[in-house]
PDB file of C-alpha atoms in Angstrom:
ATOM      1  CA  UNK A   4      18.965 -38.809 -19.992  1.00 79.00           C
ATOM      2  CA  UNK A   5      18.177 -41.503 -17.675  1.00 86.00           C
ATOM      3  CA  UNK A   6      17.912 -39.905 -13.458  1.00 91.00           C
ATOM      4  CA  UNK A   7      20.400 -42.056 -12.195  1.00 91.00           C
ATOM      5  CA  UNK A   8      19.520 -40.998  -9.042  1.00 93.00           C
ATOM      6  CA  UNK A   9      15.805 -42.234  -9.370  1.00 94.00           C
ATOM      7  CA  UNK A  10      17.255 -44.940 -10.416  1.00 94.00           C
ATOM      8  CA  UNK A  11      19.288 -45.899  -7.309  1.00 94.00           C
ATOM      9  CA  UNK A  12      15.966 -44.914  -5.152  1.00 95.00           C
ATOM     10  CA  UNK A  13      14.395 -47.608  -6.955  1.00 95.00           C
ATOM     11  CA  UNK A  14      17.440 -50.167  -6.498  1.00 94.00           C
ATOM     12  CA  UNK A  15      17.610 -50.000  -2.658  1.00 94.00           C
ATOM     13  CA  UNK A  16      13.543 -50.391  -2.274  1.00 94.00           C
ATOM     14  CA  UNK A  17      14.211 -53.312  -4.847  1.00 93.00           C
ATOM     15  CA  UNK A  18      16.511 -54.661  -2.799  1.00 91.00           C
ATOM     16  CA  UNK A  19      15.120 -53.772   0.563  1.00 91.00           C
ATOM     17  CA  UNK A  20      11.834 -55.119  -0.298  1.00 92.00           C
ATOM     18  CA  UNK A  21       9.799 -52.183   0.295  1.00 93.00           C
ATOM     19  CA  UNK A  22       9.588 -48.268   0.571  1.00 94.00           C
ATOM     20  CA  UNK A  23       9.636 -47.876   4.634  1.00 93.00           C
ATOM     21  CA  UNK A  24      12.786 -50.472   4.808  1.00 92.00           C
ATOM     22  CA  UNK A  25      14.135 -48.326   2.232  1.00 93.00           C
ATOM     23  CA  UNK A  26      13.537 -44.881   3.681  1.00 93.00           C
ATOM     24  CA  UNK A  27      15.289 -46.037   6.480  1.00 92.00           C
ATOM     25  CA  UNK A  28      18.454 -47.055   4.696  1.00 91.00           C
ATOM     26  CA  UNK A  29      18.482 -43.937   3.053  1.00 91.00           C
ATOM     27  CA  UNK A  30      17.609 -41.820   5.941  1.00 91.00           C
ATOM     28  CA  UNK A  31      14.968 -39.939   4.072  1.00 93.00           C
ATOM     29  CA  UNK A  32      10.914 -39.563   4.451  1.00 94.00           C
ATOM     30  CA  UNK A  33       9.196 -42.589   2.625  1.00 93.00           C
ATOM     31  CA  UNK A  34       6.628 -39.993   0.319  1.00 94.00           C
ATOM     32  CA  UNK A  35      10.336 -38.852  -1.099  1.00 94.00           C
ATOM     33  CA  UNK A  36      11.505 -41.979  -1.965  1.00 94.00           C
ATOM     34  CA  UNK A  37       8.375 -42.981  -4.112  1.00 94.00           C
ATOM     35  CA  UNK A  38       8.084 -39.898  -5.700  1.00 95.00           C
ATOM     36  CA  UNK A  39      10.865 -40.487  -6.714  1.00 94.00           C
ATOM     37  CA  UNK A  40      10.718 -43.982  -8.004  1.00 95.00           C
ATOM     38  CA  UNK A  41       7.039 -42.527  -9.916  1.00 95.00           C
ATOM     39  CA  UNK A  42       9.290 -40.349 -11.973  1.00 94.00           C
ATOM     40  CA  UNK A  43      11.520 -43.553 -12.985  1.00 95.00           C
ATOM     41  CA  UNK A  44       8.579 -44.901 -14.197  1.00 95.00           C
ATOM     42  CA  UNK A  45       7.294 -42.416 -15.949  1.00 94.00           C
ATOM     43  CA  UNK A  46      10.174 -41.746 -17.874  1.00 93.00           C
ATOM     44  CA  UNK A  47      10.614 -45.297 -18.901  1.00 94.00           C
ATOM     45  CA  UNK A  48       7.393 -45.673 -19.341  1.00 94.00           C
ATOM     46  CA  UNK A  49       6.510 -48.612 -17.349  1.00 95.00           C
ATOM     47  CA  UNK A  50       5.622 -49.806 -13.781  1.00 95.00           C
ATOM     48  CA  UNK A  51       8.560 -51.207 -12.107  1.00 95.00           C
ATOM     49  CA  UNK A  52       6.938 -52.123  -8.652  1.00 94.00           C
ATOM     50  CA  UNK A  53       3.506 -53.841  -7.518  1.00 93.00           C
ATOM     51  CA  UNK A  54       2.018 -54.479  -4.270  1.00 91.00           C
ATOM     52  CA  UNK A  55       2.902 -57.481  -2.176  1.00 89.00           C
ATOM     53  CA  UNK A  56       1.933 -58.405   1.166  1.00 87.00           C
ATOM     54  CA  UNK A  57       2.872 -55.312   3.487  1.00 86.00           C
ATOM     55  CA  UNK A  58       5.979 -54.623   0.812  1.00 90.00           C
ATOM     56  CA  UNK A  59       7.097 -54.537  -3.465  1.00 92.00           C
ATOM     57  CA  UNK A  60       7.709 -57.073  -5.870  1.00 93.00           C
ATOM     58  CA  UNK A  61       9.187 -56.209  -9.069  1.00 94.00           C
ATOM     59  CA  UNK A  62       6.980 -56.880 -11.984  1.00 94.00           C
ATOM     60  CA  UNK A  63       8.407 -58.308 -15.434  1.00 94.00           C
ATOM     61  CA  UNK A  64       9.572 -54.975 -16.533  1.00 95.00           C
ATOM     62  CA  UNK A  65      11.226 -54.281 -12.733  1.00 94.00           C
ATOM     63  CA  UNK A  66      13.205 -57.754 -12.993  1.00 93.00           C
ATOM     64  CA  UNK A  67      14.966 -56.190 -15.979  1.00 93.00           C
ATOM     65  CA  UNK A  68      15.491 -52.640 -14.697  1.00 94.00           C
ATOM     66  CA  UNK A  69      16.504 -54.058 -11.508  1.00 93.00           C
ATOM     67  CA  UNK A  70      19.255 -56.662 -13.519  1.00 91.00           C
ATOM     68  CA  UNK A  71      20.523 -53.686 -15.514  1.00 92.00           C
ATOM     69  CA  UNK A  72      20.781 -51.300 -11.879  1.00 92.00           C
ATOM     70  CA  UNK A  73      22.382 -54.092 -10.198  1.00 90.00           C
ATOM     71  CA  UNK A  74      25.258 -53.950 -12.851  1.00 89.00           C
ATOM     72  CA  UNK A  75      25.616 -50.546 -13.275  1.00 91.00           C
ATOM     73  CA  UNK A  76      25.946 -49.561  -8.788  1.00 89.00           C
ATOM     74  CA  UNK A  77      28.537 -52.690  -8.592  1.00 84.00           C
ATOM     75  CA  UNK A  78      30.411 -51.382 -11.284  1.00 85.00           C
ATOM     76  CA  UNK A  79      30.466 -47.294  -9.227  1.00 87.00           C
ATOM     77  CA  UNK A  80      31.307 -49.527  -5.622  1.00 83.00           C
ATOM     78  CA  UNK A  81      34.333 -50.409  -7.696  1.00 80.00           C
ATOM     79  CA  UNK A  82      34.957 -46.987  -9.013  1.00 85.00           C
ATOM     80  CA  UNK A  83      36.949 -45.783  -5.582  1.00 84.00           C
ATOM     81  CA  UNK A  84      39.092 -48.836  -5.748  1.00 76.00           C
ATOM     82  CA  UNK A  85      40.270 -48.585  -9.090  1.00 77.00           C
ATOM     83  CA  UNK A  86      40.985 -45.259  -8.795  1.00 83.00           C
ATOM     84  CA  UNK A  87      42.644 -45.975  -6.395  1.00 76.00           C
ATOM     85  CA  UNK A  88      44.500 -49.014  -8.089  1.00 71.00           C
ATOM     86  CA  UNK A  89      45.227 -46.050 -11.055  1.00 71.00           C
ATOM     87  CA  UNK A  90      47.980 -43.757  -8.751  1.00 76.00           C
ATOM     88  CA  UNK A  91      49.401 -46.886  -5.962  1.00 70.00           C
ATOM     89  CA  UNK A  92      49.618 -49.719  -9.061  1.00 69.00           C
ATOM     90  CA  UNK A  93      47.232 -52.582  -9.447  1.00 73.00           C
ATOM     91  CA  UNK A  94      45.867 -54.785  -6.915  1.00 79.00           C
ATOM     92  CA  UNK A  95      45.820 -58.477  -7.511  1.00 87.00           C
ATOM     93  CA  UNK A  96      42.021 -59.265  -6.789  1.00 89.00           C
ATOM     94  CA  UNK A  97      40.513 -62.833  -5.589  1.00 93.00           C
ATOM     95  CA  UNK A  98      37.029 -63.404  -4.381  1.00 93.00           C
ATOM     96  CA  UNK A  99      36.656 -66.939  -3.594  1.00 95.00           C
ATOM     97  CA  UNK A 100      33.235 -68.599  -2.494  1.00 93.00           C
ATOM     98  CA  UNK A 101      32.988 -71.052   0.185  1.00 91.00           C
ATOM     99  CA  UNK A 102      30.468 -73.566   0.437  1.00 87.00           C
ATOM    100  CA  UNK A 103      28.533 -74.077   4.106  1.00 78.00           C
ATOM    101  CA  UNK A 104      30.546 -77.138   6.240  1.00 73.00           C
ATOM    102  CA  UNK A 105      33.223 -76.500   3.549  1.00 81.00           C
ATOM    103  CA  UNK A 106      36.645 -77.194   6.123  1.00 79.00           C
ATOM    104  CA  UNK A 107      38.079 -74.008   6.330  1.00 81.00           C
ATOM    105  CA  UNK A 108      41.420 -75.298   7.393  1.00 80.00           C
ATOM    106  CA  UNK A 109      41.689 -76.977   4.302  1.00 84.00           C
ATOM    107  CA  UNK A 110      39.917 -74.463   2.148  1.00 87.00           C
ATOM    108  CA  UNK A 111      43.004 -72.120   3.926  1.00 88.00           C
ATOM    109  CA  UNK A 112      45.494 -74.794   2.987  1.00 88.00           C
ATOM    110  CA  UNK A 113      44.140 -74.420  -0.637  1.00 91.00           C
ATOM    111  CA  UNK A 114      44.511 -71.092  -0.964  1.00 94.00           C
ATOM    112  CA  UNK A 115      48.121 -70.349   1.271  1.00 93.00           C
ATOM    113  CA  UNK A 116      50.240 -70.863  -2.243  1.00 94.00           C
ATOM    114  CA  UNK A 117      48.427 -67.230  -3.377  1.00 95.00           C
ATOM    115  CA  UNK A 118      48.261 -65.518   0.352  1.00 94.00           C
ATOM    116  CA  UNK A 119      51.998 -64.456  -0.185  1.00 93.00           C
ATOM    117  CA  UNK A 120      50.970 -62.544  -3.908  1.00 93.00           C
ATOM    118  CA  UNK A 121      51.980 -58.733  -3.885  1.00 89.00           C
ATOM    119  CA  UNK A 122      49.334 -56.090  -3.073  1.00 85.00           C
ATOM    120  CA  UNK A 123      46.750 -58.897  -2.878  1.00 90.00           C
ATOM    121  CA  UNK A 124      43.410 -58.636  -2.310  1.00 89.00           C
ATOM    122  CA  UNK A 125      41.171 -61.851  -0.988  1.00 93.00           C
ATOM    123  CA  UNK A 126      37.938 -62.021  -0.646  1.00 92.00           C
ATOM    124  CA  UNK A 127      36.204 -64.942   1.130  1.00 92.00           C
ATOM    125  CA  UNK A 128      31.716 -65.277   0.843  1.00 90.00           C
ATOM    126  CA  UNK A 129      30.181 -68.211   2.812  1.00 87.00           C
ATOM    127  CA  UNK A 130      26.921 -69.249   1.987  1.00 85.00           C
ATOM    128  CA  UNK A 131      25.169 -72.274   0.058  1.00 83.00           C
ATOM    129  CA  UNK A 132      26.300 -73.692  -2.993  1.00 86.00           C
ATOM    130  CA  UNK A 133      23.112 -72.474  -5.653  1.00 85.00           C
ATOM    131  CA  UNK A 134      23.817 -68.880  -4.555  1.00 87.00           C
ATOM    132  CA  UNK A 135      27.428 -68.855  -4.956  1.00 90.00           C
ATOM    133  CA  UNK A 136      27.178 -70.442  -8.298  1.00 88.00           C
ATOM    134  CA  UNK A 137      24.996 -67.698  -8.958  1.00 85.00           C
ATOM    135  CA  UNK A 138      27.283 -64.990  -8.035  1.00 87.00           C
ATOM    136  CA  UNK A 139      30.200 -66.921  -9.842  1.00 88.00           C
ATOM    137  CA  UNK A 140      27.693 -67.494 -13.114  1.00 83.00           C
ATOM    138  CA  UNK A 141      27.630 -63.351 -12.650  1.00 81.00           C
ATOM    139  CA  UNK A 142      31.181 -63.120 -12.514  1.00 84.00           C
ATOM    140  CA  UNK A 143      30.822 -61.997  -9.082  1.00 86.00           C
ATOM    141  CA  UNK A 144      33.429 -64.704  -7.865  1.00 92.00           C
ATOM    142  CA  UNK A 145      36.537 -65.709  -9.264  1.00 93.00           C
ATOM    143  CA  UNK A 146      36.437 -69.666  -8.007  1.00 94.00           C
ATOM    144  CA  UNK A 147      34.383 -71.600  -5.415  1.00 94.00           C
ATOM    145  CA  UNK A 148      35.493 -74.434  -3.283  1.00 93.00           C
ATOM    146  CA  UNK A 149      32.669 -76.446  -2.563  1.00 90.00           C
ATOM    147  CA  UNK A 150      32.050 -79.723  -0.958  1.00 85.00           C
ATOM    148  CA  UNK A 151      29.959 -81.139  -3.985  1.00 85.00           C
ATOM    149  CA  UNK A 152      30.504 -80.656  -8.098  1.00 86.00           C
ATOM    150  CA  UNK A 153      28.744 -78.465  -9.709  1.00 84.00           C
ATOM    151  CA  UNK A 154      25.517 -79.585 -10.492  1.00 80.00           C
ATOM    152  CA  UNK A 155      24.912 -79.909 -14.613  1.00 77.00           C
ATOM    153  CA  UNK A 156      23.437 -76.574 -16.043  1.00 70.00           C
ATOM    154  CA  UNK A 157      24.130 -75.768 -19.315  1.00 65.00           C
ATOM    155  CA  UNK A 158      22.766 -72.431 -18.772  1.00 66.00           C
ATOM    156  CA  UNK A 159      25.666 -71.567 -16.070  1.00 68.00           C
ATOM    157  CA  UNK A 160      28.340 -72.529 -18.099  1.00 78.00           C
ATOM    158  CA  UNK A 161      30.327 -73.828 -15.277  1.00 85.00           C
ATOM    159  CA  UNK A 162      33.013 -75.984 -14.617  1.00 87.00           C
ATOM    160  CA  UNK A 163      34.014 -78.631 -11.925  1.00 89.00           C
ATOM    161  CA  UNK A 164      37.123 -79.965 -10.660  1.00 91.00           C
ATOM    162  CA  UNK A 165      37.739 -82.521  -8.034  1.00 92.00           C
ATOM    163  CA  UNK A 166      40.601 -80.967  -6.160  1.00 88.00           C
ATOM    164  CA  UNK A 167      40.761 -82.619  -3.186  1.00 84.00           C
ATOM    165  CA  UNK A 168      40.118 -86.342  -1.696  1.00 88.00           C
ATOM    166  CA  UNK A 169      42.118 -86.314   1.495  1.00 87.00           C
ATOM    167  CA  UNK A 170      41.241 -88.801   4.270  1.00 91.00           C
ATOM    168  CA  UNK A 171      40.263 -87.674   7.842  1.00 92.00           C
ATOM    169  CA  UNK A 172      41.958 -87.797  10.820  1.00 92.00           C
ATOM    170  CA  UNK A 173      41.356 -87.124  14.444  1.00 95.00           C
ATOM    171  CA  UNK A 174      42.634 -85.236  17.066  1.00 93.00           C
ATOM    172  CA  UNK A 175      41.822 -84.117  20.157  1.00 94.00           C
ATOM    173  CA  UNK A 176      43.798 -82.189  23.663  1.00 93.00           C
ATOM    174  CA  UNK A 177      46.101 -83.913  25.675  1.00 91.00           C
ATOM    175  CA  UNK A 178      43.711 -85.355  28.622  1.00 93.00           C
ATOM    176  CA  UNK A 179      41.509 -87.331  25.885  1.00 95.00           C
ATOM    177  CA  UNK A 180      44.276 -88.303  23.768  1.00 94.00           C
ATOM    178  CA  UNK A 181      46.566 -90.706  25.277  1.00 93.00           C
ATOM    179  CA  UNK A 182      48.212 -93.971  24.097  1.00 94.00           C
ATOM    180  CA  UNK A 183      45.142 -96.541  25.847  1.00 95.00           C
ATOM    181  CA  UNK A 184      42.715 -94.086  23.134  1.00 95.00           C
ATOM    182  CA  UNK A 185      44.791 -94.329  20.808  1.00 95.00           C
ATOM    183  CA  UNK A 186      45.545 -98.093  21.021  1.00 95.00           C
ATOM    184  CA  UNK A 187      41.366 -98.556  20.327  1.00 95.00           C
ATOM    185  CA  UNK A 188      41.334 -96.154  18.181  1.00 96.00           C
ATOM    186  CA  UNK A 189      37.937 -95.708  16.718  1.00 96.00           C
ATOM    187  CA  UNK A 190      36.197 -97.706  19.227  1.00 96.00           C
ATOM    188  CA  UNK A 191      37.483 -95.396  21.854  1.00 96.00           C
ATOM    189  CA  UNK A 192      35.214 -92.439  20.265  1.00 96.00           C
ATOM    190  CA  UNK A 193      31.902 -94.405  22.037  1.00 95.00           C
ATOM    191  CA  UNK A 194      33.681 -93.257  24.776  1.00 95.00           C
ATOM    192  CA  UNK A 195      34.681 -89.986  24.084  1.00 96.00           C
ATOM    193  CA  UNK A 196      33.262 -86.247  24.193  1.00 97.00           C
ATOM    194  CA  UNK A 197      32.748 -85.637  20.152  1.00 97.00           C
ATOM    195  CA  UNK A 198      32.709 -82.333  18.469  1.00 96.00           C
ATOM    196  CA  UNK A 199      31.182 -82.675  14.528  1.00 95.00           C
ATOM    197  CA  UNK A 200      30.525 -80.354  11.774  1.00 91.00           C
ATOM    198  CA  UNK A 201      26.975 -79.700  11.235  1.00 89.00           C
ATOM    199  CA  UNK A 202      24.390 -81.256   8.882  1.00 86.00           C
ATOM    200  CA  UNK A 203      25.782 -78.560   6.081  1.00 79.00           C
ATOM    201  CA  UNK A 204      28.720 -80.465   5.681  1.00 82.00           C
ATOM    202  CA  UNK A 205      28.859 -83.585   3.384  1.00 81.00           C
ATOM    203  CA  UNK A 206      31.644 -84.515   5.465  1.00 86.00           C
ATOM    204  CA  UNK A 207      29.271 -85.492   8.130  1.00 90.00           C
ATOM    205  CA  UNK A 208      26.705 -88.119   6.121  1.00 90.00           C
ATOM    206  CA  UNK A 209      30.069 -89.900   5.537  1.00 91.00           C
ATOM    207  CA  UNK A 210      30.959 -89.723   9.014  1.00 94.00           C
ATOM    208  CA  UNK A 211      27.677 -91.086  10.165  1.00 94.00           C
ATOM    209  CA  UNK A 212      27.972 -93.890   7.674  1.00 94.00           C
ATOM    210  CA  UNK A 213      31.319 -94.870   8.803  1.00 95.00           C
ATOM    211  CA  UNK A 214      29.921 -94.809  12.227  1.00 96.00           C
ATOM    212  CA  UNK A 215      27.006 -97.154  11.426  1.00 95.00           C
ATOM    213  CA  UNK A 216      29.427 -99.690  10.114  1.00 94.00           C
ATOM    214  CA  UNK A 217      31.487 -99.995  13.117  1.00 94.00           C
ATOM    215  CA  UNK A 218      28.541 -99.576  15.266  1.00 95.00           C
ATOM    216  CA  UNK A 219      29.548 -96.130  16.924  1.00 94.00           C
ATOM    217  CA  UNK A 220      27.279 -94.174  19.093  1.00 94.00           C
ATOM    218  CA  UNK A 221      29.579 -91.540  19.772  1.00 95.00           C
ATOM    219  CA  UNK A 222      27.984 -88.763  22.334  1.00 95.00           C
ATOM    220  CA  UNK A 223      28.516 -85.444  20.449  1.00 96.00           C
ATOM    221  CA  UNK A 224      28.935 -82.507  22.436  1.00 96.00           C
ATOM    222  CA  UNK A 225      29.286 -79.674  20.034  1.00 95.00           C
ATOM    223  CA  UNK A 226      28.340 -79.563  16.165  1.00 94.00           C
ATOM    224  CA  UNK A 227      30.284 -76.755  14.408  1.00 91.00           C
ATOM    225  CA  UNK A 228      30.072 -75.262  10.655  1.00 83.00           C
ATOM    226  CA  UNK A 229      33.335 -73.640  10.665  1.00 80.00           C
ATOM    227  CA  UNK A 230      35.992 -76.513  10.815  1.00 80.00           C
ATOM    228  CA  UNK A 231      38.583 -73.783  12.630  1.00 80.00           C
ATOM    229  CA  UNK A 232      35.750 -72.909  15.219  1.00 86.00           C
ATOM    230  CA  UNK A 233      35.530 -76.391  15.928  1.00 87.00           C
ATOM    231  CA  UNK A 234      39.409 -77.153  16.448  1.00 86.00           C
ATOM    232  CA  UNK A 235      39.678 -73.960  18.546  1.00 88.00           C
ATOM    233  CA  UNK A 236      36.517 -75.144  21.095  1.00 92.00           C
ATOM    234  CA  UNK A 237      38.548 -78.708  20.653  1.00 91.00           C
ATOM    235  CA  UNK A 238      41.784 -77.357  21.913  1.00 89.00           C
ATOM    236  CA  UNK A 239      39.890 -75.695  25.015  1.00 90.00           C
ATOM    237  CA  UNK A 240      39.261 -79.129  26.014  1.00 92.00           C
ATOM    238  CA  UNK A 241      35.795 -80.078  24.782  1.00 94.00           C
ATOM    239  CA  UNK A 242      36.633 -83.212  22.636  1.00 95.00           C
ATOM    240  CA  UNK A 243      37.646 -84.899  19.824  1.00 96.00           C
ATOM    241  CA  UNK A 244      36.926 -84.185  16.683  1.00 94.00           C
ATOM    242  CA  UNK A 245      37.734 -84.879  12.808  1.00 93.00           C
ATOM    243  CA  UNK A 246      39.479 -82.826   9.479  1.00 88.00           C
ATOM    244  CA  UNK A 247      41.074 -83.495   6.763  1.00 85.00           C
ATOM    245  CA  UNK A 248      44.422 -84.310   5.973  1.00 84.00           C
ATOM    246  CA  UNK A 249      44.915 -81.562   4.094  1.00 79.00           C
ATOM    247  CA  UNK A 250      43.711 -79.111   7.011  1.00 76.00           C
ATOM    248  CA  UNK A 251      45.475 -81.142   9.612  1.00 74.00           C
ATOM    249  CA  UNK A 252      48.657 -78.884   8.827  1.00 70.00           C
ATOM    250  CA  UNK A 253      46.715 -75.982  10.410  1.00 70.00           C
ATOM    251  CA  UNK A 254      46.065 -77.475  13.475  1.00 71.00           C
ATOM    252  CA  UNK A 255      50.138 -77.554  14.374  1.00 64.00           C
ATOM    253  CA  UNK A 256      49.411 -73.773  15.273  1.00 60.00           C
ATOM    254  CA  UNK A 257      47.627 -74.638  17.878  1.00 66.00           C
ATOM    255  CA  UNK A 258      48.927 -76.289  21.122  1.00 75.00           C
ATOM    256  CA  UNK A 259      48.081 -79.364  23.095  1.00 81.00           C
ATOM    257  CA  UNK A 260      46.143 -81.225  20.289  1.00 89.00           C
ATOM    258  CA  UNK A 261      47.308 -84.584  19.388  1.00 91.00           C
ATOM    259  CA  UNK A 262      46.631 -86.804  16.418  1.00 91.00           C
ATOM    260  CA  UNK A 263      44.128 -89.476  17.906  1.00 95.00           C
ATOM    261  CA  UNK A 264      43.640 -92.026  14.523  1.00 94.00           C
ATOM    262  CA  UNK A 265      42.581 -91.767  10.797  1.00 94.00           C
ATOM    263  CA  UNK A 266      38.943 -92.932   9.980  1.00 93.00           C
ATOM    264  CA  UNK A 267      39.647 -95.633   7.456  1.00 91.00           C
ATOM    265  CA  UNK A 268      37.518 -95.250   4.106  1.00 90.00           C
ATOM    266  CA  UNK A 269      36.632 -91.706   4.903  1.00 92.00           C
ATOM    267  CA  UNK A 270      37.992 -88.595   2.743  1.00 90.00           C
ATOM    268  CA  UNK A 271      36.723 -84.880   2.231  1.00 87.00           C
ATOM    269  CA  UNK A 272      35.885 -83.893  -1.188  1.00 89.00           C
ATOM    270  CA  UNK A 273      37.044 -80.155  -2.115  1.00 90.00           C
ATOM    271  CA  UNK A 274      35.542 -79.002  -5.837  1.00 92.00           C
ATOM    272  CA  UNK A 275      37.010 -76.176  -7.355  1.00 93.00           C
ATOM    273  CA  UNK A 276      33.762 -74.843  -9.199  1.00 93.00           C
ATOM    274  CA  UNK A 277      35.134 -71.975 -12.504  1.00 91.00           C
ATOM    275  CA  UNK A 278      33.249 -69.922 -14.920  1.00 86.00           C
ATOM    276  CA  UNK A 279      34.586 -70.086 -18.385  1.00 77.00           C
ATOM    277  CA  UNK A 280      36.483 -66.379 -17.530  1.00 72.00           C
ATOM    278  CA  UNK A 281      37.818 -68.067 -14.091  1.00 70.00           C
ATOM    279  CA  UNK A 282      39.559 -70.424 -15.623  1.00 76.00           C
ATOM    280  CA  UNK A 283      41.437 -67.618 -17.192  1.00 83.00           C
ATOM    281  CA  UNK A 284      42.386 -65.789 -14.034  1.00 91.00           C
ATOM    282  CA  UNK A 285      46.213 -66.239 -13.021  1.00 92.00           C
ATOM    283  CA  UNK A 286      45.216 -66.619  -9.119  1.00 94.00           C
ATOM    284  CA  UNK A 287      42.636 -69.419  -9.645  1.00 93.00           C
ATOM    285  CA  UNK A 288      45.364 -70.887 -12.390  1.00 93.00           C
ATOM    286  CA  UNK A 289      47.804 -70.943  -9.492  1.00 94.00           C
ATOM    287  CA  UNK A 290      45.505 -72.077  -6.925  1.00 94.00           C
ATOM    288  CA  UNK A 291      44.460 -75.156  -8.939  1.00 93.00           C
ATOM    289  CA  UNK A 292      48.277 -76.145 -10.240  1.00 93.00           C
ATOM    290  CA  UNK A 293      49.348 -76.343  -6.757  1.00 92.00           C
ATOM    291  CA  UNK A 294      46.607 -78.156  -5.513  1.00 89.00           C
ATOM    292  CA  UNK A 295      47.034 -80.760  -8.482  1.00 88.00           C
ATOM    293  CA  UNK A 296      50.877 -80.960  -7.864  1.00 87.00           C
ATOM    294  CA  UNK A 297      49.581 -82.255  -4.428  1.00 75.00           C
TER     295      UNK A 297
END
């Protein structure tokens, strides 16, 4: 029978890169560990690891080793929960991807018509768009919410869903929102402290467009990639700064920020982003229906 433990010695140097990384993860001596991972190899009969640079690469047989291990210690991380799940009753699971400079006021308005679901459990990953469609190609996420479709891949299997086109407003505290601001509102923003998602967003290209054609050279004074960071430094007095429509509901919970003006011609693009099995899930179902009945 296959060492499963061997095996797992060979899955965290896999993913740690290298044998002293992963003898320090493990908390065991380094001549262990590859002893260890020899043995794998020898009972499979091939060499899983090669030398690279001061660490391990997998080699062609590795890859698939490592593909197949990857599988099989997700699948015993989930073990305690489901047993779990087996004597309290089912838990109603949702991991949900978020692209980088995604809003996450709206991408929280999105969601709030599942937060109120019985025993659920959400789980939110932030990172770029090619590695969450990754995980959700692996089944690893239920839905992502990205600020871009899905690029065309037949090998993915994927599909995309404009969700959202909401137009942006403004808003900003009380002492640089007043009625002279927003009487010239959006030439009053060459005169205002800014605050602006980051480069990640695609919110911001549109936002620099829209300032070229009025001729805006706003002076920014904080670029944020969480939208909720941003409103929180906003209400502390730093600026003015945009969201979405949709996310604008969000920003009632916090005081002394006042709606400044709506950027004319500019709207935030939320994608909801399924594999074939997503589209199946009751969450993501619900998720989407509300959204649409928007």
């Amino acid at each position: 029978m296959l060492n499963y433990r061997h095996l797992h010695y060979f899955w965290v140097v896999a993913k740690e890169g290298g044998f002293a990384r992963a003898a320090a993860r493990l908390d065991m001596a380094v001549q262990t560990i590859s002893a260890q991972v020899r043995e794998l190899e020898k009972s499979l009969g091939h060499q899983l690891l090669k030398p690279s640079g001061r660490g391990v690469a997998l080699t062609e047989a590795g890859q698939a080793a490592f593909a197949r291990a990857e599988e099989i210690f997700q699948l015993g991380q989930q073990l305690p929960d489901e047993v779990r799940e087996a004597v309290a009753g089912p838990v109603a699971r949702l991991s949900v991807g978020l692209s980088d400079g995604l809003s996450k006021l709206a991408a929280h308005a999105l969601l709030e018509p599942v937060l109120d679901t019985p025993r659920l459990r959400l789980v939110c990953h932030e990172g770029e768009v090619e590695q969450l469609l990754g995980e959700l190609a692996l089944h690893h996420l239920d839905l992502v919410l990205a600020g871009q479709a899905a690029p065309r891949n037949p090998n993915l299997r994927l599909s995309s869903e404009l969700l959202v086109d909401a137009p942006v407003e403004w808003y900003g505290p009380a002492q640089w929102v007043g009625r002279s601001q927003r009487e010239h509102f959006p030439q009053c923003l060459a005169d205002l402290p800014v605050l602006l998602p980051t480069s990640h967003s695609a919110l911001r290209l549109t936002l620099e467009l829209w300032f070229d054609t009025l001729g805006l050279r706003p002076t920014v004074v904080g670029e944020f990639e969480d939208s909720a960071l941003l409103a929180v430094f906003a209400a502390r007095g730093l600026g003015v700064f945009p969201v979405s429509r949709l996310g604008a509901d969000d920003i009632g919970l916090m005081r002394g920020l006042r709606l400044l003006g709506r950027s004319e011609g500019v709207k935030e693009e939320i994608h909801a982003i399924r594999s074939r099995r997503g589209q199946h899930h009751p969450l993501v179902q619900k998720v989407l229906a509300a959204a649409r009945a928007r």
